[in-house]
């Protein structure tokens, strides 16, 4: 069948790599795509993915049998609904179900109604009540924009002044709504489940590094690197997550008449009281996809089709548990603030030499035979290894082969997992 992949980031390059390997994939199109996705199929930069009628028309003309939506914005905008209405299979949640990512308040209310463990919270649509709540509650505390913010709408405030500044900044936008929540203590991890509206199957774990600088310092970003599997999530903890977080979420969504199909990406805090949900995303993560897809040992396409059709019975996705994967994000100087575009990135082929090293392209463009930086997060260097330590060493050796003075990366991706391995934890 012909497949259309929506998106242009590193996640989409990783998904294109996995989708194109399927025997079921005759032709792969990516809209708009990037120079990395072009390695696995045909880019369609002319297709405006916000124009749902145009996407539908392209699917009909190109004989598309499956649409895979990578980023969150088209899901929240209802692309899956509009394609399904035209009889086109599309992987991802409906507009209503995508509220799990599109509205943090929606998710918090669902957690409260169905007993899903999460941080204590309060919702606000006006400045003064939010400030009053902060002064009553104190710091540390977490301030979040209710809607989509590309991973950067969260402030973990250590002081009341920081919290108040974050609240004022969010309410500077017209019509703003925010969530203020308890600051949980523990270690974060990401858990992914493939859902058909009723059932869910686990499809891997990862640990992201959100802060821009080493030692988890600086502002939040879309993610500066990740590794998989998340060694802190034991099999017992994974079962607990499925039973106490994923299963009641699916049941709650069904009870509300909006069954969830697609990827549930649970951001977790592993607290002394057990795993608690920080927030949901409703698609593969970025950069988590860049560590999950290279570890995938089974065909991705049949599983996505089964989820679309509402029947995951008998379906399983196998990941190579003998191998760890670690990705290092290379970002343009100034990220997550204003960045300079147009610098040349050299040495990608040299960095990707070998079967166990991948360079997934994100904010890039090809021009005159050169690869140019064209965004904040520009590429992700991923390596496989028999341990996180080995994957980390290979990834940073590959980073060293890149020639891009205008870029930077964190130098401590996976350091906690490596410390556990050294102490005898293994993967």
CSV table of C-alpha atoms in Angstrom, one decimal:
chain,number,residue,atom,x,y,z
A,1,UNK,CA,0.0,0.0,0.0
A,2,UNK,CA,1.0,3.6,-0.4
A,3,UNK,CA,1.5,5.5,2.9
A,4,UNK,CA,1.4,9.2,3.7
A,5,UNK,CA,3.4,10.4,6.7
A,6,UNK,CA,2.6,13.9,8.1
A,7,UNK,CA,5.4,16.0,9.5
A,8,UNK,CA,8.9,17.4,9.0
A,9,UNK,CA,10.9,16.7,12.2
A,10,UNK,CA,13.4,14.1,13.5
A,11,UNK,CA,10.5,12.0,14.7
A,12,UNK,CA,9.2,11.8,11.1
A,13,UNK,CA,12.6,10.8,9.8
A,14,UNK,CA,12.7,8.0,12.3
A,15,UNK,CA,9.1,6.9,11.5
A,16,UNK,CA,9.9,7.1,7.7
A,17,UNK,CA,12.8,4.7,8.4
A,18,UNK,CA,10.5,2.3,10.2
A,19,UNK,CA,7.6,2.5,7.8
A,20,UNK,CA,9.7,2.2,4.6
A,21,UNK,CA,11.1,-1.2,5.9
A,22,UNK,CA,7.6,-2.8,5.9
A,23,UNK,CA,6.8,-5.2,3.1
A,24,UNK,CA,3.4,-3.7,3.1
A,25,UNK,CA,4.8,-0.2,2.1
A,26,UNK,CA,4.8,0.2,-1.7
A,27,UNK,CA,5.4,3.9,-1.7
A,28,UNK,CA,6.0,6.3,1.1
A,29,UNK,CA,5.2,10.0,0.9
A,30,UNK,CA,6.0,12.6,3.6
A,31,UNK,CA,4.4,16.0,3.8
A,32,UNK,CA,6.1,18.3,4.0
A,33,UNK,CA,9.1,16.1,4.9
A,34,UNK,CA,12.8,17.0,5.3
A,35,UNK,CA,16.1,15.9,3.7
A,36,UNK,CA,16.1,12.8,6.0
A,37,UNK,CA,12.6,11.6,5.1
A,38,UNK,CA,13.5,12.0,1.4
A,39,UNK,CA,16.0,9.1,1.9
A,40,UNK,CA,13.1,6.7,2.4
A,41,UNK,CA,10.4,8.0,0.0
A,42,UNK,CA,9.1,11.1,-1.7
A,43,UNK,CA,8.7,14.4,0.0
A,44,UNK,CA,5.6,16.5,-0.8
A,45,UNK,CA,6.5,20.1,0.5
A,46,UNK,CA,3.8,21.4,-1.8
A,47,UNK,CA,1.1,19.7,0.3
A,48,UNK,CA,-0.3,22.1,3.0
A,49,UNK,CA,-1.1,19.7,5.8
A,50,UNK,CA,-3.3,22.4,7.5
A,51,UNK,CA,-5.6,22.2,4.4
A,52,UNK,CA,-7.5,19.0,5.2
A,53,UNK,CA,-9.4,19.1,1.9
A,54,UNK,CA,-6.0,19.2,0.0
A,55,UNK,CA,-4.7,16.3,2.1
A,56,UNK,CA,-7.8,14.3,1.4
A,57,UNK,CA,-7.6,15.0,-2.4
A,58,UNK,CA,-3.9,13.9,-2.4
A,59,UNK,CA,-4.8,10.7,-0.6
A,60,UNK,CA,-7.4,9.9,-3.2
A,61,UNK,CA,-5.2,10.7,-6.1
A,62,UNK,CA,-2.2,8.8,-4.8
A,63,UNK,CA,-4.1,5.8,-3.6
A,64,UNK,CA,-3.0,6.2,0.0
A,65,UNK,CA,-4.0,3.3,2.2
A,66,UNK,CA,-2.7,4.7,5.5
A,67,UNK,CA,-2.0,8.1,6.8
A,68,UNK,CA,0.4,8.4,9.8
A,69,UNK,CA,0.2,11.7,11.6
A,70,UNK,CA,3.5,12.5,13.3
A,71,UNK,CA,3.1,15.9,15.1
A,72,UNK,CA,0.4,17.0,17.6
A,73,UNK,CA,-1.0,20.1,15.9
A,74,UNK,CA,-2.8,18.2,13.0
A,75,UNK,CA,-4.3,15.8,15.5
A,76,UNK,CA,-5.7,18.6,17.6
A,77,UNK,CA,-7.0,20.3,14.4
A,78,UNK,CA,-9.0,17.2,13.5
A,79,UNK,CA,-7.1,15.8,10.5
A,80,UNK,CA,-7.9,12.2,11.5
A,81,UNK,CA,-11.6,13.1,11.7
A,82,UNK,CA,-11.7,14.6,8.2
A,83,UNK,CA,-9.8,11.8,6.6
A,84,UNK,CA,-11.9,9.1,8.3
A,85,UNK,CA,-15.1,10.9,7.1
A,86,UNK,CA,-13.7,10.3,3.6
A,87,UNK,CA,-13.1,6.6,4.2
A,88,UNK,CA,-9.3,7.1,4.5
A,89,UNK,CA,-7.5,5.2,7.3
A,90,UNK,CA,-5.5,7.6,9.4
A,91,UNK,CA,-3.4,6.6,12.5
A,92,UNK,CA,-3.9,8.9,15.4
A,93,UNK,CA,-6.7,10.1,17.7
A,94,UNK,CA,-9.7,12.1,16.7
A,95,UNK,CA,-9.9,15.8,17.6
A,96,UNK,CA,-11.9,15.1,20.7
A,97,UNK,CA,-9.6,12.4,21.9
A,98,UNK,CA,-6.5,14.5,21.1
A,99,UNK,CA,-7.6,16.8,23.9
A,100,UNK,CA,-5.5,14.5,26.1
A,101,UNK,CA,-2.6,16.5,24.7
A,102,UNK,CA,-4.3,19.6,23.5
A,103,UNK,CA,-5.7,20.5,26.9
A,104,UNK,CA,-3.8,19.8,30.1
A,105,UNK,CA,-6.9,20.9,32.0
A,106,UNK,CA,-9.0,18.2,30.1
A,107,UNK,CA,-6.5,15.5,31.2
A,108,UNK,CA,-6.4,16.7,34.8
A,109,UNK,CA,-10.1,16.6,35.0
A,110,UNK,CA,-10.1,13.1,33.5
A,111,UNK,CA,-7.6,12.0,36.1
A,112,UNK,CA,-9.7,13.4,38.9
A,113,UNK,CA,-12.8,11.7,37.6
A,114,UNK,CA,-11.4,8.3,37.1
A,115,UNK,CA,-8.8,8.0,39.9
A,116,UNK,CA,-5.7,8.2,37.7
A,117,UNK,CA,-2.7,9.1,39.9
A,118,UNK,CA,-1.3,12.6,39.1
A,119,UNK,CA,-0.2,15.7,40.8
A,120,UNK,CA,-2.6,17.9,42.7
A,121,UNK,CA,-3.8,20.8,40.6
A,122,UNK,CA,-6.0,23.8,40.0
A,123,UNK,CA,-7.2,25.4,36.7
A,124,UNK,CA,-7.4,29.1,36.0
A,125,UNK,CA,-8.7,31.4,33.2
A,126,UNK,CA,-7.9,34.7,35.0
A,127,UNK,CA,-4.7,36.2,36.4
A,128,UNK,CA,-5.7,37.4,39.9
A,129,UNK,CA,-7.2,34.1,41.1
A,130,UNK,CA,-4.0,32.3,39.8
A,131,UNK,CA,-1.8,34.7,41.7
A,132,UNK,CA,-3.8,34.3,44.8
A,133,UNK,CA,-3.5,30.5,44.6
A,134,UNK,CA,0.2,30.7,44.2
A,135,UNK,CA,0.6,32.9,47.2
A,136,UNK,CA,-1.5,30.6,49.2
A,137,UNK,CA,0.3,27.4,48.0
A,138,UNK,CA,3.9,28.6,47.8
A,139,UNK,CA,6.8,27.1,45.9
A,140,UNK,CA,8.2,24.9,44.4
A,141,UNK,CA,5.3,24.6,42.1
A,142,UNK,CA,4.7,23.9,38.4
A,143,UNK,CA,2.9,26.3,36.0
A,144,UNK,CA,1.7,25.1,32.6
A,145,UNK,CA,-0.1,26.6,29.6
A,146,UNK,CA,-3.3,24.6,29.1
A,147,UNK,CA,-2.8,24.2,25.3
A,148,UNK,CA,0.0,23.0,23.0
A,149,UNK,CA,3.3,24.7,23.6
A,150,UNK,CA,5.8,22.4,21.8
A,151,UNK,CA,7.2,21.1,25.1
A,152,UNK,CA,8.1,24.7,26.2
A,153,UNK,CA,5.0,25.8,28.0
A,154,UNK,CA,6.0,24.5,31.4
A,155,UNK,CA,7.8,26.3,34.2
A,156,UNK,CA,9.0,24.4,37.2
A,157,UNK,CA,9.3,27.3,39.6
A,158,UNK,CA,11.6,27.0,42.5
A,159,UNK,CA,10.5,30.3,44.0
A,160,UNK,CA,7.3,32.3,44.2
A,161,UNK,CA,8.7,35.1,42.1
A,162,UNK,CA,9.5,32.6,39.3
A,163,UNK,CA,6.0,31.2,39.5
A,164,UNK,CA,4.3,34.6,39.4
A,165,UNK,CA,6.5,35.7,36.5
A,166,UNK,CA,5.4,32.5,34.6
A,167,UNK,CA,1.8,33.1,35.3
A,168,UNK,CA,1.9,36.7,34.2
A,169,UNK,CA,3.7,35.7,31.0
A,170,UNK,CA,1.1,33.1,30.1
A,171,UNK,CA,-1.8,35.5,30.9
A,172,UNK,CA,-0.2,38.1,28.6
A,173,UNK,CA,-1.8,36.1,25.8
A,174,UNK,CA,-5.5,36.7,25.1
A,175,UNK,CA,-7.8,33.9,26.2
A,176,UNK,CA,-5.1,32.1,28.1
A,177,UNK,CA,-5.9,29.2,30.4
A,178,UNK,CA,-3.4,27.6,32.7
A,179,UNK,CA,-2.9,24.7,35.1
A,180,UNK,CA,-0.9,25.1,38.3
A,181,UNK,CA,0.1,21.9,39.9
A,182,UNK,CA,2.0,20.2,42.7
A,183,UNK,CA,5.7,19.8,42.1
A,184,UNK,CA,6.3,16.0,42.2
A,185,UNK,CA,9.5,14.6,43.5
A,186,UNK,CA,11.2,11.6,41.8
A,187,UNK,CA,12.6,10.6,38.4
A,188,UNK,CA,10.9,11.1,35.1
A,189,UNK,CA,10.3,8.5,32.5
A,190,UNK,CA,8.2,8.1,29.3
A,191,UNK,CA,5.9,5.1,28.6
A,192,UNK,CA,4.3,4.4,25.2
A,193,UNK,CA,1.2,2.4,24.6
A,194,UNK,CA,-0.5,1.6,21.3
A,195,UNK,CA,-4.3,1.8,21.7
A,196,UNK,CA,-7.4,0.7,19.6
A,197,UNK,CA,-10.0,2.4,21.7
A,198,UNK,CA,-10.5,-0.5,24.1
A,199,UNK,CA,-7.1,-2.3,24.4
A,200,UNK,CA,-3.6,-1.1,24.9
A,201,UNK,CA,-0.3,-2.8,24.3
A,202,UNK,CA,3.0,-1.4,25.6
A,203,UNK,CA,5.4,-0.3,22.9
A,204,UNK,CA,8.5,0.8,24.8
A,205,UNK,CA,9.9,3.2,27.3
A,206,UNK,CA,12.4,6.0,27.2
A,207,UNK,CA,13.9,8.8,29.2
A,208,UNK,CA,14.0,12.3,27.8
A,209,UNK,CA,16.2,15.2,28.8
A,210,UNK,CA,14.1,18.3,28.5
A,211,UNK,CA,16.4,21.0,29.9
A,212,UNK,CA,18.7,22.7,27.4
A,213,UNK,CA,22.0,22.4,29.3
A,214,UNK,CA,24.0,19.7,31.1
A,215,UNK,CA,22.9,18.9,34.6
A,216,UNK,CA,19.2,19.6,33.8
A,217,UNK,CA,19.8,23.4,33.8
A,218,UNK,CA,18.2,26.1,31.8
A,219,UNK,CA,14.8,26.3,30.2
A,220,UNK,CA,12.7,23.4,29.0
A,221,UNK,CA,13.0,22.4,25.3
A,222,UNK,CA,11.3,20.0,23.0
A,223,UNK,CA,13.9,17.5,24.2
A,224,UNK,CA,17.8,17.5,24.0
A,225,UNK,CA,18.2,13.7,23.9
A,226,UNK,CA,16.8,10.4,25.1
A,227,UNK,CA,17.6,6.8,25.7
A,228,UNK,CA,15.6,3.6,25.6
A,229,UNK,CA,14.7,1.4,27.4
A,230,UNK,CA,14.2,3.6,30.5
A,231,UNK,CA,16.1,1.5,32.9
A,232,UNK,CA,14.4,3.0,35.9
A,233,UNK,CA,11.1,1.4,34.8
A,234,UNK,CA,11.2,-2.2,36.0
A,235,UNK,CA,8.7,-4.8,34.6
A,236,UNK,CA,6.7,-4.5,37.8
A,237,UNK,CA,6.5,-0.7,37.4
A,238,UNK,CA,5.5,-1.1,33.7
A,239,UNK,CA,2.6,-3.4,34.8
A,240,UNK,CA,1.6,-0.8,37.4
A,241,UNK,CA,1.6,1.9,34.8
A,242,UNK,CA,-0.6,-0.2,32.5
A,243,UNK,CA,-3.1,-1.0,35.3
A,244,UNK,CA,-3.3,2.3,37.2
A,245,UNK,CA,-2.8,4.9,34.4
A,246,UNK,CA,-3.2,3.6,30.8
A,247,UNK,CA,-6.2,1.2,31.4
A,248,UNK,CA,-8.3,3.7,33.4
A,249,UNK,CA,-7.5,6.4,30.8
A,250,UNK,CA,-8.9,4.3,28.0
A,251,UNK,CA,-11.9,3.3,30.2
A,252,UNK,CA,-12.5,7.0,31.0
A,253,UNK,CA,-12.3,8.1,27.4
A,254,UNK,CA,-14.8,5.4,26.4
A,255,UNK,CA,-17.1,6.4,29.2
A,256,UNK,CA,-17.0,10.0,27.8
A,257,UNK,CA,-17.9,8.7,24.3
A,258,UNK,CA,-14.5,9.5,22.8
A,259,UNK,CA,-12.5,6.3,22.6
A,260,UNK,CA,-8.8,6.8,22.1
A,261,UNK,CA,-7.0,5.2,19.1
A,262,UNK,CA,-3.3,5.9,18.5
A,263,UNK,CA,-0.2,6.3,20.7
A,264,UNK,CA,-0.6,7.3,24.3
A,265,UNK,CA,2.7,8.7,25.4
A,266,UNK,CA,2.6,9.0,29.2
A,267,UNK,CA,5.1,11.3,30.8
A,268,UNK,CA,5.6,9.8,34.3
A,269,UNK,CA,7.1,10.8,37.6
A,270,UNK,CA,8.2,7.8,39.6
A,271,UNK,CA,7.4,9.0,43.1
A,272,UNK,CA,7.8,7.3,46.5
A,273,UNK,CA,4.0,6.6,46.3
A,274,UNK,CA,4.3,5.0,42.8
A,275,UNK,CA,4.1,6.2,39.2
A,276,UNK,CA,2.1,9.4,38.7
A,277,UNK,CA,1.0,10.9,35.4
A,278,UNK,CA,2.7,14.3,34.6
A,279,UNK,CA,0.9,14.7,31.2
A,280,UNK,CA,-0.1,12.9,28.1
A,281,UNK,CA,1.0,13.3,24.5
A,282,UNK,CA,-1.0,11.6,21.8
A,283,UNK,CA,1.7,10.7,19.3
A,284,UNK,CA,5.2,9.4,19.3
A,285,UNK,CA,7.7,11.6,21.1
A,286,UNK,CA,10.5,13.6,19.6
A,287,UNK,CA,13.3,12.7,20.4
A,288,UNK,CA,11.9,9.4,21.8
A,289,UNK,CA,10.9,8.1,18.3
A,290,UNK,CA,14.6,8.4,17.4
A,291,UNK,CA,15.4,5.7,20.1
A,292,UNK,CA,12.3,3.6,19.7
A,293,UNK,CA,12.3,3.0,16.0
A,294,UNK,CA,15.9,1.7,15.7
A,295,UNK,CA,15.1,-0.8,18.4
A,296,UNK,CA,11.9,-2.0,16.7
A,297,UNK,CA,12.3,-5.7,15.7
A,298,UNK,CA,8.8,-6.1,14.2
A,299,UNK,CA,6.8,-4.6,11.3
A,300,UNK,CA,5.2,-1.3,12.4
A,301,UNK,CA,2.6,-1.0,9.7
A,302,UNK,CA,0.3,-4.0,10.6
A,303,UNK,CA,0.2,-2.8,14.2
A,304,UNK,CA,-0.9,0.7,13.1
A,305,UNK,CA,-3.5,-0.7,10.8
A,306,UNK,CA,-4.9,-2.9,13.6
A,307,UNK,CA,-5.1,0.1,15.9
A,308,UNK,CA,-7.0,2.1,13.2
A,309,UNK,CA,-9.4,-0.8,12.8
A,310,UNK,CA,-10.1,-1.0,16.5
A,311,UNK,CA,-8.7,-4.5,17.0
A,312,UNK,CA,-5.3,-5.0,18.6
A,313,UNK,CA,-6.2,-8.5,19.8
A,314,UNK,CA,-3.3,-10.8,19.0
A,315,UNK,CA,-1.0,-7.9,18.0
A,316,UNK,CA,2.3,-7.2,19.6
A,317,UNK,CA,5.3,-5.0,18.8
A,318,UNK,CA,8.7,-6.6,19.6
A,319,UNK,CA,11.7,-4.5,20.6
A,320,UNK,CA,15.2,-5.7,20.8
A,321,UNK,CA,15.7,-5.8,24.6
A,322,UNK,CA,19.3,-6.9,24.1
A,323,UNK,CA,20.1,-3.4,22.8
A,324,UNK,CA,19.9,0.0,24.2
A,325,UNK,CA,19.5,3.1,22.1
A,326,UNK,CA,20.7,6.6,22.9
A,327,UNK,CA,20.1,9.8,20.9
A,328,UNK,CA,21.9,13.2,21.2
A,329,UNK,CA,20.1,16.2,19.8
A,330,UNK,CA,22.2,18.8,18.0
A,331,UNK,CA,20.6,22.2,18.2
A,332,UNK,CA,21.4,25.6,16.7
A,333,UNK,CA,23.0,28.2,18.9
A,334,UNK,CA,20.4,30.2,20.7
A,335,UNK,CA,17.9,27.4,21.0
A,336,UNK,CA,15.3,27.3,22.6
A,337,UNK,CA,15.3,31.1,21.8
A,338,UNK,CA,16.1,32.8,18.6
A,339,UNK,CA,18.4,30.8,16.3
A,340,UNK,CA,20.3,31.7,13.2
A,341,UNK,CA,19.4,29.6,10.1
A,342,UNK,CA,21.4,28.7,7.1
A,343,UNK,CA,24.7,27.4,8.5
A,344,UNK,CA,26.1,24.3,6.8
A,345,UNK,CA,26.1,21.0,8.6
A,346,UNK,CA,28.9,18.7,7.3
A,347,UNK,CA,30.0,15.2,8.2
A,348,UNK,CA,26.6,13.6,8.4
A,349,UNK,CA,27.6,10.6,6.3
A,350,UNK,CA,30.8,10.1,8.4
A,351,UNK,CA,28.8,10.3,11.6
A,352,UNK,CA,26.3,7.7,10.4
A,353,UNK,CA,28.9,5.2,9.4
A,354,UNK,CA,28.1,1.7,10.7
A,355,UNK,CA,25.0,-0.3,11.1
A,356,UNK,CA,24.4,0.8,14.7
A,357,UNK,CA,24.5,4.6,14.2
A,358,UNK,CA,21.8,6.8,12.7
A,359,UNK,CA,21.6,10.5,12.0
A,360,UNK,CA,17.9,11.6,12.0
A,361,UNK,CA,17.4,15.0,10.4
A,362,UNK,CA,15.0,17.6,11.8
A,363,UNK,CA,15.3,21.3,11.2
A,364,UNK,CA,17.3,21.1,8.0
A,365,UNK,CA,17.0,21.9,4.3
A,366,UNK,CA,19.0,20.8,1.2
A,367,UNK,CA,20.4,23.5,-1.0
A,368,UNK,CA,22.9,23.2,-3.8
A,369,UNK,CA,24.2,19.9,-2.6
A,370,UNK,CA,24.7,21.2,1.0
A,371,UNK,CA,22.7,20.4,4.1
A,372,UNK,CA,21.8,23.6,5.9
A,373,UNK,CA,20.4,24.2,9.5
A,374,UNK,CA,16.8,25.4,9.3
A,375,UNK,CA,15.4,25.3,12.8
A,376,UNK,CA,16.1,24.9,16.5
A,377,UNK,CA,16.6,21.2,16.9
A,378,UNK,CA,18.5,20.3,13.7
A,379,UNK,CA,19.4,16.6,13.9
A,380,UNK,CA,19.6,13.7,16.3
A,381,UNK,CA,22.5,11.3,16.5
A,382,UNK,CA,21.3,7.9,17.6
A,383,UNK,CA,23.4,4.8,18.4
A,384,UNK,CA,22.6,1.3,19.5
A,385,UNK,CA,24.7,-0.7,22.1
A,386,UNK,CA,24.5,-3.7,24.3
A,387,UNK,CA,24.2,-1.2,27.2
A,388,UNK,CA,23.3,2.4,27.6
A,389,UNK,CA,27.0,3.1,28.3
A,390,UNK,CA,28.0,1.5,25.0
A,391,UNK,CA,25.2,3.4,23.1
A,392,UNK,CA,26.3,6.6,24.7
A,393,UNK,CA,29.9,6.2,23.8
A,394,UNK,CA,29.0,5.4,20.1
A,395,UNK,CA,26.6,8.3,19.9
A,396,UNK,CA,29.1,10.9,21.2
A,397,UNK,CA,31.8,9.4,19.0
A,398,UNK,CA,29.5,10.0,16.0
A,399,UNK,CA,28.7,13.6,17.2
A,400,UNK,CA,32.5,14.2,17.2
A,401,UNK,CA,32.6,13.4,13.5
A,402,UNK,CA,30.1,16.1,12.6
A,403,UNK,CA,31.5,19.4,11.4
A,404,UNK,CA,29.0,22.1,12.5
A,405,UNK,CA,30.6,24.8,14.7
A,406,UNK,CA,27.2,26.7,14.9
A,407,UNK,CA,25.6,23.8,16.7
A,408,UNK,CA,25.7,22.5,20.3
A,409,UNK,CA,24.4,19.5,22.3
A,410,UNK,CA,24.2,18.3,25.9
A,411,UNK,CA,27.1,16.1,27.0
A,412,UNK,CA,25.4,14.2,29.7
A,413,UNK,CA,22.5,12.3,27.9
A,414,UNK,CA,22.0,9.0,29.6
A,415,UNK,CA,24.3,9.7,32.5
A,416,UNK,CA,21.9,8.5,35.2
A,417,UNK,CA,21.3,5.2,33.4
A,418,UNK,CA,25.1,4.8,32.9
A,419,UNK,CA,25.6,5.3,36.6
A,420,UNK,CA,23.0,2.6,37.4
A,421,UNK,CA,24.8,0.2,35.0
A,422,UNK,CA,28.2,0.9,36.6
A,423,UNK,CA,26.5,0.2,40.0
A,424,UNK,CA,25.3,-3.1,38.6
A,425,UNK,CA,21.8,-2.4,37.3
A,426,UNK,CA,22.3,-3.4,33.7
A,427,UNK,CA,19.7,-2.7,31.1
